[in-house]
Structures are given as C-alpha cells and as structure tokens.
PDB file of C-alpha atoms in Angstrom:
ATOM      1  CA  MET A   8     -31.426 -18.636 -11.787  1.00 58.00           C
ATOM      2  CA  ARG A   9     -29.511 -16.352 -12.456  1.00 61.00           C
ATOM      3  CA  PRO A  10     -26.706 -16.776 -14.962  1.00 59.00           C
ATOM      4  CA  ARG A  11     -23.101 -16.560 -14.832  1.00 58.00           C
ATOM      5  CA  LYS A  12     -20.661 -13.767 -15.059  1.00 57.00           C
ATOM      6  CA  GLU A  13     -18.670 -14.452 -18.393  1.00 58.00           C
ATOM      7  CA  ASN A  14     -14.992 -15.241 -16.164  1.00 58.00           C
ATOM      8  CA  ALA A  15     -16.355 -16.364 -12.732  1.00 53.00           C
ATOM      9  CA  PRO A  16     -15.114 -19.533 -12.573  1.00 54.00           C
ATOM     10  CA  ALA A  17     -17.908 -23.063 -12.166  1.00 55.00           C
ATOM     11  CA  GLU A  18     -18.572 -23.581  -8.714  1.00 54.00           C
ATOM     12  CA  GLY A  19     -17.021 -26.924  -8.555  1.00 51.00           C
ATOM     13  CA  ALA A  20     -13.795 -25.172  -9.617  1.00 53.00           C
ATOM     14  CA  ALA A  21     -14.576 -22.002  -6.360  1.00 52.00           C
ATOM     15  CA  ARG A  22     -14.735 -25.366  -4.607  1.00 54.00           C
ATOM     16  CA  GLY A  23     -11.608 -26.410  -5.948  1.00 55.00           C
ATOM     17  CA  ALA A  24      -9.913 -23.841  -4.846  1.00 57.00           C
ATOM     18  CA  GLY A  25     -11.061 -22.704  -1.525  1.00 57.00           C
ATOM     19  CA  ALA A  26     -10.175 -26.496   0.048  1.00 58.00           C
ATOM     20  CA  GLU A  27      -6.388 -25.902  -1.965  1.00 61.00           C
ATOM     21  CA  HIS A  28      -6.685 -22.450   0.073  1.00 57.00           C
ATOM     22  CA  GLY A  29      -7.240 -24.651   3.486  1.00 59.00           C
ATOM     23  CA  GLN A  30      -4.864 -26.975   2.863  1.00 62.00           C
ATOM     24  CA  ALA A  31      -2.249 -24.641   2.716  1.00 58.00           C
ATOM     25  CA  LEU A  32      -3.325 -22.251   5.222  1.00 62.00           C
ATOM     26  CA  LYS A  33      -2.855 -26.218   8.169  1.00 71.00           C
ATOM     27  CA  HIS A  34       0.845 -25.104   7.991  1.00 73.00           C
ATOM     28  CA  LYS A  35       1.055 -21.961   8.664  1.00 78.00           C
ATOM     29  CA  PRO A  36       4.338 -19.944   7.555  1.00 81.00           C
ATOM     30  CA  ILE A  37       6.177 -18.313  10.519  1.00 85.00           C
ATOM     31  CA  SER A  38       5.754 -15.146  11.727  1.00 90.00           C
ATOM     32  CA  LYS A  39       8.025 -12.771  10.979  1.00 93.00           C
ATOM     33  CA  TRP A  40       9.007 -11.770  14.041  1.00 95.00           C
ATOM     34  CA  ARG A  41       9.723 -15.740  15.282  1.00 95.00           C
ATOM     35  CA  ARG A  42      11.797 -15.013  12.059  1.00 95.00           C
ATOM     36  CA  VAL A  43      14.132 -12.732  12.821  1.00 97.00           C
ATOM     37  CA  LEU A  44      13.401 -13.179  16.417  1.00 98.00           C
ATOM     38  CA  GLN A  45      15.622 -17.028  15.305  1.00 97.00           C
ATOM     39  CA  ALA A  46      17.988 -15.293  13.848  1.00 97.00           C
ATOM     40  CA  LEU A  47      19.703 -13.370  16.183  1.00 98.00           C
ATOM     41  CA  ALA A  48      19.311 -16.242  18.532  1.00 98.00           C
ATOM     42  CA  ASP A  49      21.325 -18.042  15.650  1.00 97.00           C
ATOM     43  CA  GLY A  50      24.386 -15.106  16.275  1.00 97.00           C
ATOM     44  CA  GLN A  51      23.841 -12.902  13.907  1.00 97.00           C
ATOM     45  CA  HIS A  52      24.288  -9.658  12.853  1.00 98.00           C
ATOM     46  CA  ILE A  53      21.514  -8.006  10.646  1.00 98.00           C
ATOM     47  CA  HIS A  54      20.322  -5.073   8.790  1.00 97.00           C
ATOM     48  CA  ARG A  55      17.200  -4.347   7.194  1.00 95.00           C
ATOM     49  CA  PHE A  56      19.092  -5.172   3.500  1.00 94.00           C
ATOM     50  CA  ARG A  57      19.860  -8.614   4.545  1.00 95.00           C
ATOM     51  CA  ALA A  58      16.226  -8.655   6.774  1.00 96.00           C
ATOM     52  CA  GLU A  59      14.819  -7.983   3.246  1.00 95.00           C
ATOM     53  CA  ARG A  60      16.559 -10.253   1.262  1.00 94.00           C
ATOM     54  CA  GLU A  61      17.380 -13.738   4.176  1.00 95.00           C
ATOM     55  CA  LEU A  62      14.155 -13.093   6.188  1.00 95.00           C
ATOM     56  CA  HIS A  63      11.033 -11.486   4.066  1.00 94.00           C
ATOM     57  CA  ASP A  64      10.933  -8.564   6.428  1.00 96.00           C
ATOM     58  CA  HIS A  65      10.347  -5.252   4.717  1.00 95.00           C
ATOM     59  CA  CYS A  66      11.157  -2.830   7.620  1.00 96.00           C
ATOM     60  CA  LEU A  67      12.572  -4.187  10.747  1.00 97.00           C
ATOM     61  CA  ASN A  68      13.189  -1.553  12.654  1.00 96.00           C
ATOM     62  CA  SER A  69       9.471  -1.469  13.434  1.00 97.00           C
ATOM     63  CA  THR A  70      10.134  -5.551  14.292  1.00 97.00           C
ATOM     64  CA  ILE A  71      13.264  -5.742  16.377  1.00 98.00           C
ATOM     65  CA  SER A  72      10.263  -2.590  17.951  1.00 97.00           C
ATOM     66  CA  THR A  73       8.124  -5.100  18.022  1.00 96.00           C
ATOM     67  CA  ILE A  74      10.445  -7.721  19.596  1.00 97.00           C
ATOM     68  CA  SER A  75      11.813  -5.752  21.860  1.00 97.00           C
ATOM     69  CA  THR A  76       8.379  -4.188  23.166  1.00 96.00           C
ATOM     70  CA  LYS A  77       6.969  -8.543  23.473  1.00 95.00           C
ATOM     71  CA  THR A  78       9.595 -10.499  24.874  1.00 96.00           C
ATOM     72  CA  GLY A  79      12.008  -7.065  26.513  1.00 97.00           C
ATOM     73  CA  LEU A  80      15.053  -8.726  25.190  1.00 97.00           C
ATOM     74  CA  MET A  81      17.614  -5.840  24.850  1.00 97.00           C
ATOM     75  CA  ILE A  82      18.650  -5.757  21.128  1.00 98.00           C
ATOM     76  CA  ASP A  83      22.278  -4.073  20.935  1.00 98.00           C
ATOM     77  CA  ARG A  84      22.158  -2.347  17.811  1.00 98.00           C
ATOM     78  CA  ARG A  85      25.115   0.743  15.980  1.00 98.00           C
ATOM     79  CA  LYS A  86      24.773   2.956  12.789  1.00 98.00           C
ATOM     80  CA  ILE A  87      26.654   1.612  10.165  1.00 98.00           C
ATOM     81  CA  VAL A  88      27.288   2.678   6.262  1.00 97.00           C
ATOM     82  CA  VAL A  89      26.336  -0.482   2.916  1.00 95.00           C
ATOM     83  CA  PRO A  90      25.677   0.055  -0.330  1.00 93.00           C
ATOM     84  CA  GLY A  91      22.965   1.155  -1.324  1.00 89.00           C
ATOM     85  CA  TYR A  92      20.841   2.309  -4.689  1.00 91.00           C
ATOM     86  CA  GLN A  93      23.960   2.287  -7.280  1.00 94.00           C
ATOM     87  CA  GLY A  94      26.780   1.743  -4.919  1.00 92.00           C
ATOM     88  CA  LEU A  95      25.621   4.434  -3.300  1.00 96.00           C
ATOM     89  CA  PRO A  96      26.717   4.631   0.726  1.00 97.00           C
ATOM     90  CA  CYS A  97      24.168   3.961   3.051  1.00 95.00           C
ATOM     91  CA  ARG A  98      23.009   4.661   6.489  1.00 97.00           C
ATOM     92  CA  VAL A  99      21.728   1.910   8.386  1.00 97.00           C
ATOM     93  CA  ASN A 100      20.844   0.132  11.147  1.00 98.00           C
ATOM     94  CA  LEU A 101      22.820  -3.688  12.813  1.00 98.00           C
ATOM     95  CA  TYR A 102      21.383  -5.218  15.219  1.00 98.00           C
ATOM     96  CA  TRP A 103      22.557  -8.524  16.989  1.00 98.00           C
ATOM     97  CA  LEU A 104      21.309  -9.760  20.304  1.00 98.00           C
ATOM     98  CA  SER A 105      25.018 -10.056  23.622  1.00 97.00           C
ATOM     99  CA  ASP A 106      24.858 -14.029  24.689  1.00 97.00           C
ATOM    100  CA  ALA A 107      22.928 -13.839  27.940  1.00 97.00           C
ATOM    101  CA  GLU A 108      19.871 -11.729  24.928  1.00 97.00           C
ATOM    102  CA  ARG A 109      20.750 -14.546  22.781  1.00 98.00           C
ATOM    103  CA  ARG A 110      19.858 -17.578  25.805  1.00 97.00           C
ATOM    104  CA  ARG A 111      16.823 -15.210  26.389  1.00 97.00           C
ATOM    105  CA  ALA A 112      15.638 -15.498  23.217  1.00 97.00           C
ATOM    106  CA  ARG A 113      16.156 -19.067  22.658  1.00 97.00           C
ATOM    107  CA  ALA A 114      13.795 -19.180  26.004  1.00 96.00           C
ATOM    108  CA  ILE A 115      11.301 -17.627  24.796  1.00 95.00           C
ATOM    109  CA  LEU A 116      11.040 -19.254  20.948  1.00 95.00           C
ATOM    110  CA  ARG A 117      10.677 -22.347  22.498  1.00 91.00           C
TER     111      ARG A 117
END
C-alpha cells in the first residue's frame, strides 16, 4: 500500500465530493447562446457590458455570431456610446431582434 500524500483528501471524502459533483451536473444550466437568445426573444436590447452583468457572457460579439450561424436569425445592431473605464466613452454594438425575428427566436427556443 502506497502512503497517502499529505494534502490528498481521504478516499471517502473523494467519493463524497464526486457524488455532489454528479448531483450538480444533473441540472445542467442553460447554454450561453440560449441565455442570450432568450433575452433577445424577450425584447431586450443588449450590449457587451449588460451581457456581462446580466447574462454572464464575456464575449457577446462571438455569441451573436454563433446564434446567427446556428439559427439563421437576422440580429439587428447599431453602434452606441456607453460609459466605459472611469466613465470615458466606449463604442459598443447594441443588439436586438425585430418583431418577426423575435417570433422565430421563440419558436427555436421551444
């Protein structure tokens, strides 16, 4: 029998942690692109800082691209200026769905 490493958890503790991990995985959270699409389908207008705070999306432009590629939805956008670091102006894209695309998005999410 090999000696146990000083900082290694006891064998029973490892099994318990694995069981908790398995329980956590049973309820897999909704994917990032679906969270963003749901927000757009609900009529929200989203820019990168709002997506970060509210949807936990750190790269909204890539997620928007993924949604467009996967679904074929046309996502409207325009450049806006929002307060950035130390309140300095920062140019970002604002994304939203038209009424027709929102209906399509809701059908995709069902």
